[in-house]
PDB file of C-alpha atoms in Angstrom:
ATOM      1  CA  UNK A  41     -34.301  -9.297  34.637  1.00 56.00           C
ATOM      2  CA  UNK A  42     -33.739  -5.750  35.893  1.00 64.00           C
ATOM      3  CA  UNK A  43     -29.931  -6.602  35.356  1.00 68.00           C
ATOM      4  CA  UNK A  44     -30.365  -7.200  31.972  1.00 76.00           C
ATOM      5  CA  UNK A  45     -32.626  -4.415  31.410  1.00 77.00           C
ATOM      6  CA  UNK A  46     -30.113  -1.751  33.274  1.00 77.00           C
ATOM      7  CA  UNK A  47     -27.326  -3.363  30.763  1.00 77.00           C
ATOM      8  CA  UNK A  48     -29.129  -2.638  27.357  1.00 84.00           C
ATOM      9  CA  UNK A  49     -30.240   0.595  28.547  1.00 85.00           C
ATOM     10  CA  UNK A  50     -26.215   1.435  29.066  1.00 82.00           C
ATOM     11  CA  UNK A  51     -25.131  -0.485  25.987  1.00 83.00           C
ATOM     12  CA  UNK A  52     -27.907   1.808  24.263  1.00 84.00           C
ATOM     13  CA  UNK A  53     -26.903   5.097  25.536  1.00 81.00           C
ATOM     14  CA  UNK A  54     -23.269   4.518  25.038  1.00 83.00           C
ATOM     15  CA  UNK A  55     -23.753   3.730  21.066  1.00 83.00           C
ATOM     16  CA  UNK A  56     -25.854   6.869  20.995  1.00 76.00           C
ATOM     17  CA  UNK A  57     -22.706   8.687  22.966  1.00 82.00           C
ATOM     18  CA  UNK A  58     -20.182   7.063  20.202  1.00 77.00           C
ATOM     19  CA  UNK A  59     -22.227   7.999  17.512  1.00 79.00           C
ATOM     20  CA  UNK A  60     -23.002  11.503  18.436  1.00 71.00           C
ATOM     21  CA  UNK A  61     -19.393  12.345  18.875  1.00 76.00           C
ATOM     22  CA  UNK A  62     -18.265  10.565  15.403  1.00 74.00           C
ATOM     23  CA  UNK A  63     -20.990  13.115  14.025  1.00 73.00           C
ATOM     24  CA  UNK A  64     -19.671  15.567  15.196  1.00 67.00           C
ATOM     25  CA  UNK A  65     -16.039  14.723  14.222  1.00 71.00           C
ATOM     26  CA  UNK A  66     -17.156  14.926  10.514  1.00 66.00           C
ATOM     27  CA  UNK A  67     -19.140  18.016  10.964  1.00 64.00           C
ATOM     28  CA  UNK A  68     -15.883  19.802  12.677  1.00 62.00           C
ATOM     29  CA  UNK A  69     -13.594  18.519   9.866  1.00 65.00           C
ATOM     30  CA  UNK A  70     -16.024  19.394   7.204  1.00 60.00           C
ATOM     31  CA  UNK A  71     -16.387  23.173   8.996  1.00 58.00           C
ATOM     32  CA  UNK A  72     -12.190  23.668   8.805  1.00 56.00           C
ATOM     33  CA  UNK A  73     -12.670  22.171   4.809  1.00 55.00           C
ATOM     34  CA  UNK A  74     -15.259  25.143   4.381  1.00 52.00           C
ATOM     35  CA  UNK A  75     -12.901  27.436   6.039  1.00 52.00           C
ATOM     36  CA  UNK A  76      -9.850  26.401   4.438  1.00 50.00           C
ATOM     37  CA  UNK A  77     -11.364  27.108   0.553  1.00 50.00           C
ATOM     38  CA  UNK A  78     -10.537  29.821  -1.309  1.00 51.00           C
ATOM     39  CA  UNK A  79     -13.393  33.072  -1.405  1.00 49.00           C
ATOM     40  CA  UNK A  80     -17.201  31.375  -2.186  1.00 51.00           C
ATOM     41  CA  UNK A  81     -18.384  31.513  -5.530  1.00 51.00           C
ATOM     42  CA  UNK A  82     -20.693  34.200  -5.079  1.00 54.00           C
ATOM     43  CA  UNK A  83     -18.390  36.752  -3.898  1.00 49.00           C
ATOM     44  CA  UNK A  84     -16.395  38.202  -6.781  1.00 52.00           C
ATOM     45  CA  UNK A  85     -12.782  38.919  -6.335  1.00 51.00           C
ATOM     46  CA  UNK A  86     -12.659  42.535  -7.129  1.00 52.00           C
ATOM     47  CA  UNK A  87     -15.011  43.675  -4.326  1.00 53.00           C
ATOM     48  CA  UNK A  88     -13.310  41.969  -1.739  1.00 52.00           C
ATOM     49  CA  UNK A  89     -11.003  44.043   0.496  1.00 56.00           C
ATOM     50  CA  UNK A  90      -6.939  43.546  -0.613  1.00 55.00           C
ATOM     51  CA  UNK A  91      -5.696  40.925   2.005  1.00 52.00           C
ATOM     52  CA  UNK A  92      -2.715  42.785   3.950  1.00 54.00           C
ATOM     53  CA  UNK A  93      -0.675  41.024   6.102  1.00 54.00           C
ATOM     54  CA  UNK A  94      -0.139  42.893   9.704  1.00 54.00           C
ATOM     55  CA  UNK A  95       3.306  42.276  11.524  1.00 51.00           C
ATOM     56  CA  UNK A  96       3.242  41.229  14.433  1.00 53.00           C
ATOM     57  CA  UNK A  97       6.517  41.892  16.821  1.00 54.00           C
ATOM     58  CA  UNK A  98       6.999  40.846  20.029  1.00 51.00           C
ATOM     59  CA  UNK A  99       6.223  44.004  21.621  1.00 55.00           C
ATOM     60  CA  UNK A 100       3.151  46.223  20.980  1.00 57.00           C
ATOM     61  CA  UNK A 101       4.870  49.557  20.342  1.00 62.00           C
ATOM     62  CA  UNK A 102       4.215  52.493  22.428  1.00 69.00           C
ATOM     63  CA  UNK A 103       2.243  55.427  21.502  1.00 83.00           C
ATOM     64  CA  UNK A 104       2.493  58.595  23.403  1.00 92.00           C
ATOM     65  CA  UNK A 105      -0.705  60.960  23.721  1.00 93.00           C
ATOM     66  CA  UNK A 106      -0.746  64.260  25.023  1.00 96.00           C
ATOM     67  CA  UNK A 107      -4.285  65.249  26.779  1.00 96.00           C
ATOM     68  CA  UNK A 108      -4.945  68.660  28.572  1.00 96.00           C
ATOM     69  CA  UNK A 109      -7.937  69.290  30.315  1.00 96.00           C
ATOM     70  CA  UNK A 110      -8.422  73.101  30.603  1.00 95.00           C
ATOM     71  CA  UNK A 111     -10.346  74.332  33.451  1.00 95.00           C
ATOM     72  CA  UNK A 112      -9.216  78.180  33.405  1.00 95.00           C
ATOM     73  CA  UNK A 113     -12.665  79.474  33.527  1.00 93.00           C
ATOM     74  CA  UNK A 114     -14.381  77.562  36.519  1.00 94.00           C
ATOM     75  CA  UNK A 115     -10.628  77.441  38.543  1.00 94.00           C
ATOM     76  CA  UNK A 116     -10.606  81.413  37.737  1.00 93.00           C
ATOM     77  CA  UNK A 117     -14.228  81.622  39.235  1.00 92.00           C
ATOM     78  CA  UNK A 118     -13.159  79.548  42.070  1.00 92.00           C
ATOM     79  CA  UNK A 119     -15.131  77.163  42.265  1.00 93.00           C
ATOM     80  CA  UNK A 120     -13.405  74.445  41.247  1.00 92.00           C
ATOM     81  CA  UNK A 121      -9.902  73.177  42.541  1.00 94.00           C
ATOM     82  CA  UNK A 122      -7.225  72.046  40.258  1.00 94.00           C
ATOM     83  CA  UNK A 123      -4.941  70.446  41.915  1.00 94.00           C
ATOM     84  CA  UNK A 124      -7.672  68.416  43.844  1.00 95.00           C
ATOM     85  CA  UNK A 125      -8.628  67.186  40.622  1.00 95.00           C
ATOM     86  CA  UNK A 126      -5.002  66.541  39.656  1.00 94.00           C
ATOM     87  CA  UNK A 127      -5.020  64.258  42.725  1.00 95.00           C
ATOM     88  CA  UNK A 128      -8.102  62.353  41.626  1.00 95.00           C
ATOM     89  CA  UNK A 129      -6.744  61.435  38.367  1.00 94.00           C
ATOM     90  CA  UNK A 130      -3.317  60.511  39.941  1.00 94.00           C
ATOM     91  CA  UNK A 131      -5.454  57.790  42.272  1.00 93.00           C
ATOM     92  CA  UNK A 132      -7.943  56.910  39.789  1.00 93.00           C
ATOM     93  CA  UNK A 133      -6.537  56.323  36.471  1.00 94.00           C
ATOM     94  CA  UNK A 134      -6.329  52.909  35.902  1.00 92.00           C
ATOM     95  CA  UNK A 135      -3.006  51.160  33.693  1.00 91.00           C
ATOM     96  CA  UNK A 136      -3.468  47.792  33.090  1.00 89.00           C
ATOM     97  CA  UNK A 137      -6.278  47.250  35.204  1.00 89.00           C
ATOM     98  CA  UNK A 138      -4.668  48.576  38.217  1.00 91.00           C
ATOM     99  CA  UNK A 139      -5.283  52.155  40.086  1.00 89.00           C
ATOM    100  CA  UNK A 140      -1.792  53.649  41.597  1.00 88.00           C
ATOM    101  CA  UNK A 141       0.067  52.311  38.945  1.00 87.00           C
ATOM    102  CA  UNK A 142       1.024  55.137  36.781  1.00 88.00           C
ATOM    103  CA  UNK A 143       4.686  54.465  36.854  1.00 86.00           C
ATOM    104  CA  UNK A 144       6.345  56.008  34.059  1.00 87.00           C
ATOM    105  CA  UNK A 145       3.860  55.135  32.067  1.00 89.00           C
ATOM    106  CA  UNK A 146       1.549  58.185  33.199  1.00 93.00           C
ATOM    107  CA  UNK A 147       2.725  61.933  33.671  1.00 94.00           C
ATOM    108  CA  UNK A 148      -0.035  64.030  35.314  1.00 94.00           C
ATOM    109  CA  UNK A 149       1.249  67.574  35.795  1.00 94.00           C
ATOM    110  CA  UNK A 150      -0.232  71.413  36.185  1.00 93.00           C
ATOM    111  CA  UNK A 151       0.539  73.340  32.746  1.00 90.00           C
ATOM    112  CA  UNK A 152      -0.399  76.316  33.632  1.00 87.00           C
ATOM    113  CA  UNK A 153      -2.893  78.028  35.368  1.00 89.00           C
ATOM    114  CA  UNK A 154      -5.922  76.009  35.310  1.00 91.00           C
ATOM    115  CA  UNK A 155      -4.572  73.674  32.736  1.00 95.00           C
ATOM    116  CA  UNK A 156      -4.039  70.182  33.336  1.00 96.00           C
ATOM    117  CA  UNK A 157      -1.491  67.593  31.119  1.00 96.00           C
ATOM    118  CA  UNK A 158      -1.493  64.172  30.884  1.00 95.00           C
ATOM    119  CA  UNK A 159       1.143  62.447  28.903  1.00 95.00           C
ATOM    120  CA  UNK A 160       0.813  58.471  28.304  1.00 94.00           C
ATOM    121  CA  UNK A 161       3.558  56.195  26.637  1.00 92.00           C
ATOM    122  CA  UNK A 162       0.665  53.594  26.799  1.00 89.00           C
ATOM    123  CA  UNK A 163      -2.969  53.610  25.340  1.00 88.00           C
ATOM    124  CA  UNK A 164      -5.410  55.974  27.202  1.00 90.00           C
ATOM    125  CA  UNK A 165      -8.090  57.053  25.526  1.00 93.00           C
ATOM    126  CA  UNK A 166      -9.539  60.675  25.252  1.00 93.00           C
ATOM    127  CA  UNK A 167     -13.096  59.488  26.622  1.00 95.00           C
ATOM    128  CA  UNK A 168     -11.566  57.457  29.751  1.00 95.00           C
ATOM    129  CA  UNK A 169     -10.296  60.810  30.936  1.00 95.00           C
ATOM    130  CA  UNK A 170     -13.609  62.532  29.780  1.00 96.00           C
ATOM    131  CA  UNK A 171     -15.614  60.128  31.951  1.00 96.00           C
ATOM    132  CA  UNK A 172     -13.206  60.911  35.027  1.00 96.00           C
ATOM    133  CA  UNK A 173     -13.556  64.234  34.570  1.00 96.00           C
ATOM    134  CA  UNK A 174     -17.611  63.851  34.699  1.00 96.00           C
ATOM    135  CA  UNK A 175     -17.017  61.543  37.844  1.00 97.00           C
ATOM    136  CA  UNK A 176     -15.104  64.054  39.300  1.00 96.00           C
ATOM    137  CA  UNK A 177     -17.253  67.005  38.749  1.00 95.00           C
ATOM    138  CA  UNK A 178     -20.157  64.902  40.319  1.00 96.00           C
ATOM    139  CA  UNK A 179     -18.704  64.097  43.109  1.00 96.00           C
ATOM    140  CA  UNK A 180     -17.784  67.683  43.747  1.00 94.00           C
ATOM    141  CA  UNK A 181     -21.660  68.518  42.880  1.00 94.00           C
ATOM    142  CA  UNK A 182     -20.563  70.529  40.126  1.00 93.00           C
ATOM    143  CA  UNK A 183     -22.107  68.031  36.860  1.00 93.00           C
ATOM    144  CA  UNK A 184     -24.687  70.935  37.065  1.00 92.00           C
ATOM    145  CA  UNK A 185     -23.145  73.999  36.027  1.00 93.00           C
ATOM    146  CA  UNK A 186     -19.971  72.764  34.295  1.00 94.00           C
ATOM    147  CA  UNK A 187     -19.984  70.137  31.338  1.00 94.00           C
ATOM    148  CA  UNK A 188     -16.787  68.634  29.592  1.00 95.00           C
ATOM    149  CA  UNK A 189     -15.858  69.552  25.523  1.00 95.00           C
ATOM    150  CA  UNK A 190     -13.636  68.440  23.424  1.00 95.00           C
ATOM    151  CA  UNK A 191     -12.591  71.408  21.470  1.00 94.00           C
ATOM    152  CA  UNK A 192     -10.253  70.170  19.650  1.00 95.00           C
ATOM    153  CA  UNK A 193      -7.800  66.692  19.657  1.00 94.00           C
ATOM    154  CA  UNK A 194      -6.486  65.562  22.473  1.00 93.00           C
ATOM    155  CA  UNK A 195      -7.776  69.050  24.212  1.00 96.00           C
ATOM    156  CA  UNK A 196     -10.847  69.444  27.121  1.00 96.00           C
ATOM    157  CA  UNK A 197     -12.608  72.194  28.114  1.00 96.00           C
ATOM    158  CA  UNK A 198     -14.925  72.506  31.250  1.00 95.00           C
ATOM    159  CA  UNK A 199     -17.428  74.937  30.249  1.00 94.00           C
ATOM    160  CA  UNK A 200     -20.242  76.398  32.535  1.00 93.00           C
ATOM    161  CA  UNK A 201     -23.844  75.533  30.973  1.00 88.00           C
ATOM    162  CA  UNK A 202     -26.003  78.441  28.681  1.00 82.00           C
ATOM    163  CA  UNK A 203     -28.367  79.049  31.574  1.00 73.00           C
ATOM    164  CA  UNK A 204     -30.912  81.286  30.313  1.00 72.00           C
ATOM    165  CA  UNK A 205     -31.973  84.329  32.896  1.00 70.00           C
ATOM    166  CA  UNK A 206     -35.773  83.456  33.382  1.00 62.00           C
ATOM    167  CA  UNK A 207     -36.279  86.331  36.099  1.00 61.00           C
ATOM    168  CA  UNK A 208     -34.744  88.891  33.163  1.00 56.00           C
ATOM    169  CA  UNK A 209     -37.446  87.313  30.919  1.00 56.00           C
ATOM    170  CA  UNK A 210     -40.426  87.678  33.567  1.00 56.00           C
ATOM    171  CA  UNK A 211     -39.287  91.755  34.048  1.00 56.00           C
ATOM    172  CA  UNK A 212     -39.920  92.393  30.578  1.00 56.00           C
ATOM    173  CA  UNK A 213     -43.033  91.201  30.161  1.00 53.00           C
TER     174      UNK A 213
END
């Protein structure tokens, strides 16, 4: 008897099984049907975006970008080092996923004094090199005085904080 129970219980489950995977079928095929109609009625034409076609190539193409980083003030002031930051970008700048693997892909060279240059032939961003700079300035325990600003594309500046006098302040009075 528990034989014949244990055999409708299978039989059972395996018709629910068959069933919920033809339902599913139908839903999926139905889904692509929705997908594969033209723009739903209440959308009109004329508001929609122009379709454009992108072409694709084989090869992504590659972009150069030009970044400096211009630390003339706090490297004048000497207090912070410039070419020990040129070394922390060289080991910590990270092309496709890997550190040390600038290449040709990543130039990293002194332009001048104080002035740092970074030219990539692939995609860095602006803000990847604004965060190292931040990581670098805390780890030298300078994230206090200086802070990082973009002054204009492509162009950092490390700029020392407005710190207001409050001793000058208390003499006054």
């Amino acid at each position: 008897m528990a034989v014949g129970l244990h055999c409708q219980i299978r039989n059972f489950f395996t018709r629910l099984i068959h069933q919920h995977t033809a339902i599913h079928e139908t839903k999926a095929q139905d889904s692509t049907s929705l997908r594969s109609s033209t723009t739903p009625h209440r959308i009109k034409e004329s508001t929609m975006a122009p379709h454009t076609q992108q072409k694709k190539s084989g090869k992504a193409q590659k972009q150069t970008k030009k970044f400096i980083i211009n630390a003339q003030q706090p490297a004048s002031d000497k207090i912070f080092d410039v070419s020990a930051f040129e070394k922390f970008l060289q080991d910590r700048i990270k092309v496709e996923g890997r550190t040390n693997n600038l290449g040709d892909n990543v130039v990293i060279q002194q332009a001048g004094e104080g002035k740092i240059e970074i030219i990539a032939h692939n995609d860095l961003s602006g803000r990847y090199l604004k965060y190292l700079t931040k990581k670098f300035l805390k780890k030298q325990q300078l994230r206090d005085w200086l802070r990082v600003v973009s002054t204009s594309r492509g162009v950092y500046e490390l700029k020392f904080f407005n710190v207001v006098n409050d001793e000058a302040d208390e003499d006054d009075e």
